[in-house]
Short mmCIF file of C-alpha atoms in Angstrom, two decimals:
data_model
loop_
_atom_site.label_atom_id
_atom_site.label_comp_id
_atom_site.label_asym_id
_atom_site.label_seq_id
_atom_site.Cartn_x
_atom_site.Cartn_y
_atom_site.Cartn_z
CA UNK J 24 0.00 0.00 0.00
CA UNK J 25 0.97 3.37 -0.72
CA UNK J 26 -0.02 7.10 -0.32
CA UNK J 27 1.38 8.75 -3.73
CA UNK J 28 0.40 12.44 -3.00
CA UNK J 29 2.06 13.85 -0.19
CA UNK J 30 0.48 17.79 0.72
CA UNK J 31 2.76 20.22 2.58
CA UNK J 32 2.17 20.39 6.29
CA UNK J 33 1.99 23.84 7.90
CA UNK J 34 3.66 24.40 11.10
CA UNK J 35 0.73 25.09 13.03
CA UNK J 36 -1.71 22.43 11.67
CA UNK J 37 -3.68 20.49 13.80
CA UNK J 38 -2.48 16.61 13.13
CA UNK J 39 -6.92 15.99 12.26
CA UNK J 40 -6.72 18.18 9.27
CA UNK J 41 -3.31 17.25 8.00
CA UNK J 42 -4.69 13.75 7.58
CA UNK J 43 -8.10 15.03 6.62
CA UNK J 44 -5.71 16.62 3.92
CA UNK J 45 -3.95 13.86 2.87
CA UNK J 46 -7.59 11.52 2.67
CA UNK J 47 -8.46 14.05 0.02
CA UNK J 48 -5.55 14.19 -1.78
CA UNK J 49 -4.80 10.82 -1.79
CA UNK J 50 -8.17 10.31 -3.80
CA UNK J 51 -10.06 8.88 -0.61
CA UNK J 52 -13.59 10.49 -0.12
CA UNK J 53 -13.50 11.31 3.12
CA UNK J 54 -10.69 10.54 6.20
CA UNK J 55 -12.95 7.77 7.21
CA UNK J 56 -12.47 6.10 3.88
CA UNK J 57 -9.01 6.31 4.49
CA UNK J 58 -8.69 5.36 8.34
CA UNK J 59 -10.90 2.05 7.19
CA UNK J 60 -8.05 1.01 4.92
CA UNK J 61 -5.22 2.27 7.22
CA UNK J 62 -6.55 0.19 9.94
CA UNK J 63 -6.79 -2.67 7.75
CA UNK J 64 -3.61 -2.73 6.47
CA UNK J 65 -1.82 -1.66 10.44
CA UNK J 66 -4.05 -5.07 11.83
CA UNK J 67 -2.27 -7.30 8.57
CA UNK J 68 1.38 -5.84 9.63
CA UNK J 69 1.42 -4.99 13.09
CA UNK J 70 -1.43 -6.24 14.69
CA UNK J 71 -1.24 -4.32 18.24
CA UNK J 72 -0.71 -0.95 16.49
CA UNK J 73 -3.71 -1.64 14.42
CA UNK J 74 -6.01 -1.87 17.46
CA UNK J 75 -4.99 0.92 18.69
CA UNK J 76 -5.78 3.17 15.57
CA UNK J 77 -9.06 4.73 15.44
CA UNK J 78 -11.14 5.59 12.07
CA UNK J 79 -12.99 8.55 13.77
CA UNK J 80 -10.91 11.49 13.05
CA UNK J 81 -12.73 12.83 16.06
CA UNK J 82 -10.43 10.49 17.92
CA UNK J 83 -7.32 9.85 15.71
CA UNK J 84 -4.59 12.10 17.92
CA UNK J 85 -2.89 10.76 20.65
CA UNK J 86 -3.83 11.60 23.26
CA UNK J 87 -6.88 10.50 23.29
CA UNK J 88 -5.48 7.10 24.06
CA UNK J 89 -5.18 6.51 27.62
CA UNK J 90 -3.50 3.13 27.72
CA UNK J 91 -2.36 2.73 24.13
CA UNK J 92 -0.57 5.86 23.45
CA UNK J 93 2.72 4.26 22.16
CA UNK J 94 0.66 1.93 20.00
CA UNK J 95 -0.97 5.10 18.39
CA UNK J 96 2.67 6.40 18.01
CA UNK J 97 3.61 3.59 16.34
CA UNK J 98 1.01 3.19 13.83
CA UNK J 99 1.74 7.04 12.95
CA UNK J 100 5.35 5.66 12.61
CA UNK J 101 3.90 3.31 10.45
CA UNK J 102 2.15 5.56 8.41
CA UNK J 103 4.44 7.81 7.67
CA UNK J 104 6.17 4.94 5.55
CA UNK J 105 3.36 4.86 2.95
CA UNK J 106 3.97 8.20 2.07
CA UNK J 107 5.50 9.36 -0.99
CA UNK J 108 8.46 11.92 -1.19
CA UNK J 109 10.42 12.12 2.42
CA UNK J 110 8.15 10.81 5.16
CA UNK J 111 6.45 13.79 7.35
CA UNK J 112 6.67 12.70 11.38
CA UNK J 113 3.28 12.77 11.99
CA UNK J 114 4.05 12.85 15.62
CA UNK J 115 5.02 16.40 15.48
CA UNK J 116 1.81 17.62 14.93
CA UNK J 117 0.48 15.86 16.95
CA UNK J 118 -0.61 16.23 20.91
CA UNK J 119 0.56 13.91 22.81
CA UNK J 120 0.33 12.84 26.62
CA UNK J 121 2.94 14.89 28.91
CA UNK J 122 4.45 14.22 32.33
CA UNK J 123 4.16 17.70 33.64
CA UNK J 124 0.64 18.97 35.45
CA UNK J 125 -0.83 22.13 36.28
CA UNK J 126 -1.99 22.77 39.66
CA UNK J 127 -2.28 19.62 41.98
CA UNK J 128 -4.13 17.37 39.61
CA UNK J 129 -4.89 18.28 35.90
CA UNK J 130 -3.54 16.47 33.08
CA UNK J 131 -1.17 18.25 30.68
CA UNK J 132 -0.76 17.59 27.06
CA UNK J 133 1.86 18.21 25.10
CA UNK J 134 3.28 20.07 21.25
CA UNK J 135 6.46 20.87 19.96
CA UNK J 136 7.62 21.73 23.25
CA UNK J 137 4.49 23.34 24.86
CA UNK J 138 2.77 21.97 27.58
CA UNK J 139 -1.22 22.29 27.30
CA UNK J 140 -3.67 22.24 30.07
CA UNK J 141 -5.92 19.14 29.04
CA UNK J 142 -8.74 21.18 30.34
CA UNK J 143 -8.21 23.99 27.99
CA UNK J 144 -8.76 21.78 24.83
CA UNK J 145 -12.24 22.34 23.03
CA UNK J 146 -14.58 19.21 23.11
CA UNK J 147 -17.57 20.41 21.13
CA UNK J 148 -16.88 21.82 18.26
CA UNK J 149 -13.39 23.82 16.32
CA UNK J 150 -14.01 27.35 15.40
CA UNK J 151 -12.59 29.11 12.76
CA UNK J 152 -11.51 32.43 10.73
CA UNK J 153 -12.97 32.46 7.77
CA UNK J 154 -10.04 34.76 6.01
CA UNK J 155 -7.27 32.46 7.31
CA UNK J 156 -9.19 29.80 5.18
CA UNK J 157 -9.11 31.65 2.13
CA UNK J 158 -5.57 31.35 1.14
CA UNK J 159 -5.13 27.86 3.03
CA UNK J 160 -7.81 25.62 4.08
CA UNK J 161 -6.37 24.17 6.80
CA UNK J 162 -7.54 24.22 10.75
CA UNK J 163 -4.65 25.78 13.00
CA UNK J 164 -4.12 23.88 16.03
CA UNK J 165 -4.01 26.96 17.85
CA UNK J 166 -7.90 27.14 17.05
CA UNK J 167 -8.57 23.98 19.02
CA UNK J 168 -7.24 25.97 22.33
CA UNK J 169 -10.37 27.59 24.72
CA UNK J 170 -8.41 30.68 25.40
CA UNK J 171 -7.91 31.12 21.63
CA UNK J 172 -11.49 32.89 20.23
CA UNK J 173 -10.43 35.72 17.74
CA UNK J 174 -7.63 35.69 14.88
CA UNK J 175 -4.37 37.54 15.91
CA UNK J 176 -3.49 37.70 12.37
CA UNK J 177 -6.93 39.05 11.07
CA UNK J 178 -8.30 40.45 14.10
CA UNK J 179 -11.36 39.22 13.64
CA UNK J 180 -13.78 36.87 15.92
CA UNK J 181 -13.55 33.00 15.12
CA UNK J 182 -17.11 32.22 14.34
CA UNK J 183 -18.23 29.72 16.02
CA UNK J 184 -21.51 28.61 14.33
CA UNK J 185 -22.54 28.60 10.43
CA UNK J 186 -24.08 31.87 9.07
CA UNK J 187 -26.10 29.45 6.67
CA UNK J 188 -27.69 27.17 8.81
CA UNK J 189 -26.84 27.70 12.48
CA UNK J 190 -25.00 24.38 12.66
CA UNK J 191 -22.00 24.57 15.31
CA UNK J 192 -18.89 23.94 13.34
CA UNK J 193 -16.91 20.86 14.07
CA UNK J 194 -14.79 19.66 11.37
CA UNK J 195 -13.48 16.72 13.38
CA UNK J 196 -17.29 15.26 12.83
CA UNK J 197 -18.16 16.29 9.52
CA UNK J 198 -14.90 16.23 8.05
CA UNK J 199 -14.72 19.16 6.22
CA UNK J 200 -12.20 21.82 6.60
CA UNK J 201 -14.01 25.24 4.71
CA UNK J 202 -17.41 23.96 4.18
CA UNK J 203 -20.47 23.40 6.15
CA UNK J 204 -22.31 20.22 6.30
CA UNK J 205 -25.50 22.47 4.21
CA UNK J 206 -23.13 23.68 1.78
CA UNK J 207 -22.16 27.35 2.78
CA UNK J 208 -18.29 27.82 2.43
CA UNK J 209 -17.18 29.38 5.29
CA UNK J 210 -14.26 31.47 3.34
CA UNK J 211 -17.26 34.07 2.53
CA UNK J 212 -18.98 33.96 6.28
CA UNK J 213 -18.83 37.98 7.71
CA UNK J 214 -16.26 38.53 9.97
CA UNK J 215 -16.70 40.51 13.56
CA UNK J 216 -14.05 43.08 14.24
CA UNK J 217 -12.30 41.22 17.73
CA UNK J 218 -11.39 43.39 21.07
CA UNK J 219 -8.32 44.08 22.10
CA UNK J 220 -8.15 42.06 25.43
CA UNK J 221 -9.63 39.35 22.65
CA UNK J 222 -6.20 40.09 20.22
CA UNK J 223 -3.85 39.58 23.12
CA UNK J 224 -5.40 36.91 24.61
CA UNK J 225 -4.81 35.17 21.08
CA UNK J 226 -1.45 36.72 20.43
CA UNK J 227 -0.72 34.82 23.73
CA UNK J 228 -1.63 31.41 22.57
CA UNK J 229 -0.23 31.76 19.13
CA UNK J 230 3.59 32.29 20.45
CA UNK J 231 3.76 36.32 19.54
CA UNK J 232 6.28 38.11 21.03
CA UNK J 233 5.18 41.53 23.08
CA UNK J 234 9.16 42.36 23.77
CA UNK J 235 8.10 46.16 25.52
CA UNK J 236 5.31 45.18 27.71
CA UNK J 237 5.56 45.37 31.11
CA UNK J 238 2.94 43.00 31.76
CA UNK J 239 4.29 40.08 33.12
CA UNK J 240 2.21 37.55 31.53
CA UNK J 241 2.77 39.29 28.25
CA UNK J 242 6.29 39.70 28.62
CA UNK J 243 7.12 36.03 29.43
CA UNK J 244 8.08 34.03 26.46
CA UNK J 245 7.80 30.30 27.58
CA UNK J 246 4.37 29.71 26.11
CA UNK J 247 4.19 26.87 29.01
CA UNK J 248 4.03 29.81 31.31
CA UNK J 249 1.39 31.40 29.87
CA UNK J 250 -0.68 28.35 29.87
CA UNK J 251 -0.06 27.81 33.26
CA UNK J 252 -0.67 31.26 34.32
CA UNK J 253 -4.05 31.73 32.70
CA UNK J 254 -5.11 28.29 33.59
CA UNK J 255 -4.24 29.80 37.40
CA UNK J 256 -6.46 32.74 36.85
CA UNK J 257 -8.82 31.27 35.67
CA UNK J 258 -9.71 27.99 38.73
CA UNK J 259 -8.97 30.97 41.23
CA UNK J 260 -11.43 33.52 40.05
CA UNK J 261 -13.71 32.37 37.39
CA UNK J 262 -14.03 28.76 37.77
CA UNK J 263 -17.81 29.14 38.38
CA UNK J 264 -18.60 29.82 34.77
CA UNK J 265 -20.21 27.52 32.73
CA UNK J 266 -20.81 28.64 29.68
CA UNK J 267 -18.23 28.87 26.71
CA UNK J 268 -19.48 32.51 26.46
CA UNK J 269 -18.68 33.29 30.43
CA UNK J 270 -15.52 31.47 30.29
CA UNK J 271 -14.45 33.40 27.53
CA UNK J 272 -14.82 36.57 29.22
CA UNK J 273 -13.41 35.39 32.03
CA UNK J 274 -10.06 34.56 30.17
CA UNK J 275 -10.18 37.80 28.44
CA UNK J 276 -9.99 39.66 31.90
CA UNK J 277 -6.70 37.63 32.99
CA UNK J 278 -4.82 40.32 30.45
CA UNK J 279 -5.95 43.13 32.62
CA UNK J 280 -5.54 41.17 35.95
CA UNK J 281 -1.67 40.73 35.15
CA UNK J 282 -1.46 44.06 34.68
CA UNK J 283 -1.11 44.87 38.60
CA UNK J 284 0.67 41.53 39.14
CA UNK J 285 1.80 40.91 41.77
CA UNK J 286 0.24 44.04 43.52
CA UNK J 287 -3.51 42.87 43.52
CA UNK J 288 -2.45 39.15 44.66
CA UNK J 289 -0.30 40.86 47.68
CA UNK J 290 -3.25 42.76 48.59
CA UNK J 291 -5.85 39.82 48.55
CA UNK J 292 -3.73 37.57 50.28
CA UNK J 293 -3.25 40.78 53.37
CA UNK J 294 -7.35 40.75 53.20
CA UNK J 295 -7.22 37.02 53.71
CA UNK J 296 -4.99 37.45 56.72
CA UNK J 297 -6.97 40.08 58.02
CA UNK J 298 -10.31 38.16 57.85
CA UNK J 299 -8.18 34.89 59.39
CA UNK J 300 -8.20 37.30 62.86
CA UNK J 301 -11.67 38.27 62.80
CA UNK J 302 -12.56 34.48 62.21
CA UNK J 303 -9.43 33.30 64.50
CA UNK J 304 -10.53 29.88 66.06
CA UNK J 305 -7.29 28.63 66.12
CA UNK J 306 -4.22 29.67 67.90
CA UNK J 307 -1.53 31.09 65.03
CA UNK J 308 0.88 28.46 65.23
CA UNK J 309 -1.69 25.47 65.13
CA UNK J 310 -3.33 26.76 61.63
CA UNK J 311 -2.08 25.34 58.49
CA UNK J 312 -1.44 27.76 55.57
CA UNK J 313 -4.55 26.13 53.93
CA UNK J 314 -6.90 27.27 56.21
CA UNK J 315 -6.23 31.38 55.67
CA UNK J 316 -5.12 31.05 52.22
CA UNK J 317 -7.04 27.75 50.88
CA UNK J 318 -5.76 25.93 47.99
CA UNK J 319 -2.94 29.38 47.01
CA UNK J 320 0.11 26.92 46.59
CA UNK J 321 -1.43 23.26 45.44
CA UNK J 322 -3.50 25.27 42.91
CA UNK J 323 -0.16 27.70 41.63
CA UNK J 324 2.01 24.13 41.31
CA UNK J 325 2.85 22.78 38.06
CA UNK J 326 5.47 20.41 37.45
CA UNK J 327 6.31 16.83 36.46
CA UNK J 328 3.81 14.25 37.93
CA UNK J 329 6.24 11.41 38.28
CA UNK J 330 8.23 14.26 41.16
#
């Protein structure tokens, strides 16, 4: 077996369309076409790899397995040999488990050297910017990340839903990149002028560079960092929202918060103190740190779970 075309990756393509990509291209009417064949052929030459390989694209990257994750490597290994040209290391693009955590108990993932909260990854549905998809129909992976919800290059909102027909977009489901499942191609869909906490928020995500800020969370280049900083923002203060609209504003707030860092912590953590006295049950030196300042240093910690 053999995959004779071989498309040009982009550096920040999601692994799901690259092999949505190369399903088309290949001459295969859809990725599930594909994936059926793939599997087939994994299962004939190595059998335990081939289990582990979904055909739901929905399902395809890595870390979605929880127990088979170097069986999924390996048929991407695999994979790569039927291509055409010099192999492309599928693994690159895609997101794999990591060993480092954020606060005391959520799951990491992991890209080209970034570490990813878990929790931050969208589960229903990929937006997208519809002038990003003119030139190259492609879905960045930075699209797939919560925090990410208006184009830094365009600044324009990511729409969310189909002008046409309402549908939410998911191209993971319908497997379509640039068109909806009624037919409207998103390339022409109106695009919303974006705010600036919006632009930042994005820039953040999407590895820009703000080399004169003095904020610090803008300032810091070790995209890890940023994850883990907004990821602390947001369990502190605006863990109670629910919806994707209320979570959204609550990230967009974080750029403001970090404006005053560490100024507005500092003077929280004295009004904690200060209530601990009014409250005082407990003689000073037989109250844990947990019980004036709660969950401050478990929920701040991120590191390698295996320390």
């Amino acid at each position: 077996m053999q995959l004779l075309v071989r498309p040009e990756h982009h550096s920040d393509e999601s692994l799901e369309s690259y092999l949505l990509r190369l399903a088309l291209e290949n001459g295969f009417g859809s990725y599930s076409e594909m994936s059926s064949v793939l599997k087939l052929w994994l299962q004939n030459n190595d059998h335990s790899a081939g289990g582990a390989f979904p055909t739901e694209l929905s399902m395809v990257n890595v870390y979605h397995a929880n127990r088979s994750s170097s069986f999924r490597v390996r048929a991407l290994h695999l994979i790569e040999h039927l291509i055409q040209k010099t192999p492309l290391k599928l693994v690159e693009l895609a997101l794999v488990h990591s060993a480092a955590h954020f606060g005391s108990s959520v799951k990491a993932v992991h890209r080209k050297g970034i570490d990813i909260p878990k929790q931050f990854l969208r589960t229903h549905g990929v937006p997208v910017c519809p002038q990003c998809l003119q030139p190259d129909a492609y879905i960045r992976q930075y699209w797939h990340y919560q925090p990410y919800t208006a184009c830094h290059i365009h600044r324009c909102q990511l729409i969310e839903h189909c002008p046409e027909c309402g549908a939410k977009l998911d191209y993971l489901k319908c497997e379509s990149v640039s068109v909806c499942e009624c037919g409207f191609h998103l390339s022409y869909a109106k695009c919303i002028e974006a705010s600036d906490e919006q632009i930042k928020l994005s820039q953040l995500i999407s590895e820009y560079h703000f080399p004169n800020s003095k904020n610090p969370l803008l300032a810091s280049q070790n995209i890890s960092l940023r994850f883990g900083a907004l990821f602390w923002y947001f369990n502190r203060y605006k863990q109670q929202q629910r919806s994707d609209d209320d979570i959204n504003d609550a990230l967009n707030s974080a750029i403001s918060y970090f404006e005053d860092w560490p100024n507005n912590l500092s003077a929280e953590l004295e009004k904690q103190i200060e209530n601990f006295y009014l409250m005082q049950i407990k003689k000073v030196n037989h109250t844990a740190f947990s019980d004036v300042f709660g969950s401050l240093l478990p929920d701040a910690y991120s590191g390698d779970s295996g320390h």
